[in-house]
Short mmCIF file of C-alpha atoms in Angstrom, two decimals:
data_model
loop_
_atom_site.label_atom_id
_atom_site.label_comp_id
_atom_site.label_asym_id
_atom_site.label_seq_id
_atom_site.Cartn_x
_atom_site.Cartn_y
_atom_site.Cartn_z
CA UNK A 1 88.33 102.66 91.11
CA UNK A 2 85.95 105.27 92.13
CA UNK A 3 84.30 102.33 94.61
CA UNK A 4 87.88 101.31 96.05
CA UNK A 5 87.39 103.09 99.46
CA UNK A 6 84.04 101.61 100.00
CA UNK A 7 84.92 98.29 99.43
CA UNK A 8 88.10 98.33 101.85
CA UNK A 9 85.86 99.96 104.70
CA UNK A 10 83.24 97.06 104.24
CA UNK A 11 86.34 94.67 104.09
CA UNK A 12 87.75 95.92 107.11
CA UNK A 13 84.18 96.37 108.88
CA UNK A 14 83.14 92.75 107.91
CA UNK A 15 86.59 91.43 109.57
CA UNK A 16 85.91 93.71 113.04
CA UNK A 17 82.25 93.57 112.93
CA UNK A 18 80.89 91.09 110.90
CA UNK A 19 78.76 93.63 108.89
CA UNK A 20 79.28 95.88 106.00
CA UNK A 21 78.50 99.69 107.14
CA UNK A 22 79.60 101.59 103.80
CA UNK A 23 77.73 102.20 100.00
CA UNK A 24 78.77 103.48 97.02
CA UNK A 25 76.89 106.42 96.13
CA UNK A 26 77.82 105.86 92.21
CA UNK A 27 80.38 109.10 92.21
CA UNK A 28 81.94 109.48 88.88
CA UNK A 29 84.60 111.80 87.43
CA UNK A 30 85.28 111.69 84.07
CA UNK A 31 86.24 113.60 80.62
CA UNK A 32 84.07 112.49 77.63
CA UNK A 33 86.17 112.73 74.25
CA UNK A 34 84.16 115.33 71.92
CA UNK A 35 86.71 115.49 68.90
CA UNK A 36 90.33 114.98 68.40
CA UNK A 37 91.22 118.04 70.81
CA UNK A 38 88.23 119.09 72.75
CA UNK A 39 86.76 117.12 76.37
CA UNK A 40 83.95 117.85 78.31
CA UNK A 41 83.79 116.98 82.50
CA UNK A 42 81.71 115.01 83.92
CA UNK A 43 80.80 114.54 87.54
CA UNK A 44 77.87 112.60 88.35
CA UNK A 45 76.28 110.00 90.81
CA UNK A 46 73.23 108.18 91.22
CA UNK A 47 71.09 110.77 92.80
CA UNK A 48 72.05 113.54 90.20
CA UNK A 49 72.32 113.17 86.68
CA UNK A 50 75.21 114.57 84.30
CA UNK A 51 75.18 118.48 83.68
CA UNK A 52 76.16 119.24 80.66
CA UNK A 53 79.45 121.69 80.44
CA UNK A 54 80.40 122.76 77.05
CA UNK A 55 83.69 121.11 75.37
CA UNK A 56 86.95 122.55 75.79
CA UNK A 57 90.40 122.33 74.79
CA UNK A 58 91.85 122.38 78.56
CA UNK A 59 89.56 119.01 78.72
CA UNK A 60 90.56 117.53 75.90
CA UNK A 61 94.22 117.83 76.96
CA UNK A 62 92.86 116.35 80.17
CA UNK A 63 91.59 113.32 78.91
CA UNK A 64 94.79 113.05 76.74
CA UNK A 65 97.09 113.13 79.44
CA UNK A 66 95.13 110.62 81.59
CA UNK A 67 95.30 108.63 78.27
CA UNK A 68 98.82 108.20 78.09
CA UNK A 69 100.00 108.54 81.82
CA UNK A 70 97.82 108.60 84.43
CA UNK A 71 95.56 105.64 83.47
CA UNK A 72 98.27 102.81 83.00
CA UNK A 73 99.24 104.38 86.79
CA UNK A 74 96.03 104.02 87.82
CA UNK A 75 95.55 100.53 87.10
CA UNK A 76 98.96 99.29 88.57
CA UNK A 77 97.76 100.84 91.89
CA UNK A 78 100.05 103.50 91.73
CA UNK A 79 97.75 106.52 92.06
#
């Protein structure tokens, strides 16, 4: 999902121009599950690796609520 824009400029690009003029840079947002109740961000991409943030509640009730809402959204193409 994170590569979805790039690949409808390319598709779009390759229809008008014959070429592909976008790349994925390998951006990634995500909450990693440390316990039952605690979640730690992550934002990363190919050129920088994961910093560490310590585990929190607030992102484990992120990770929860994506869980159970946002992620069955998310793959219908809702969000």
């Amino acid at each position: 999902h994170n590569q979805a824009p790039v690949i409808a400029d390319n598709i779009v690009a390759e229809i008008r121009l014959g070429q592909t003029v976008s790349h994925y840079d390998g951006k990634v947002q995500a909450v990693a599950q440390m316990g039952l109740n605690a979640g730690m961000p992550l934002v990363y991409d190919y050129r920088h690796d994961v910093l560490p943030t310590p585990a929190t509640k607030v992102g484990g009730m992120l990770r929860n609520g994506f869980n159970r809402g946002l992620y069955w959204a998310t793959v219908r193409g809702l969000i």
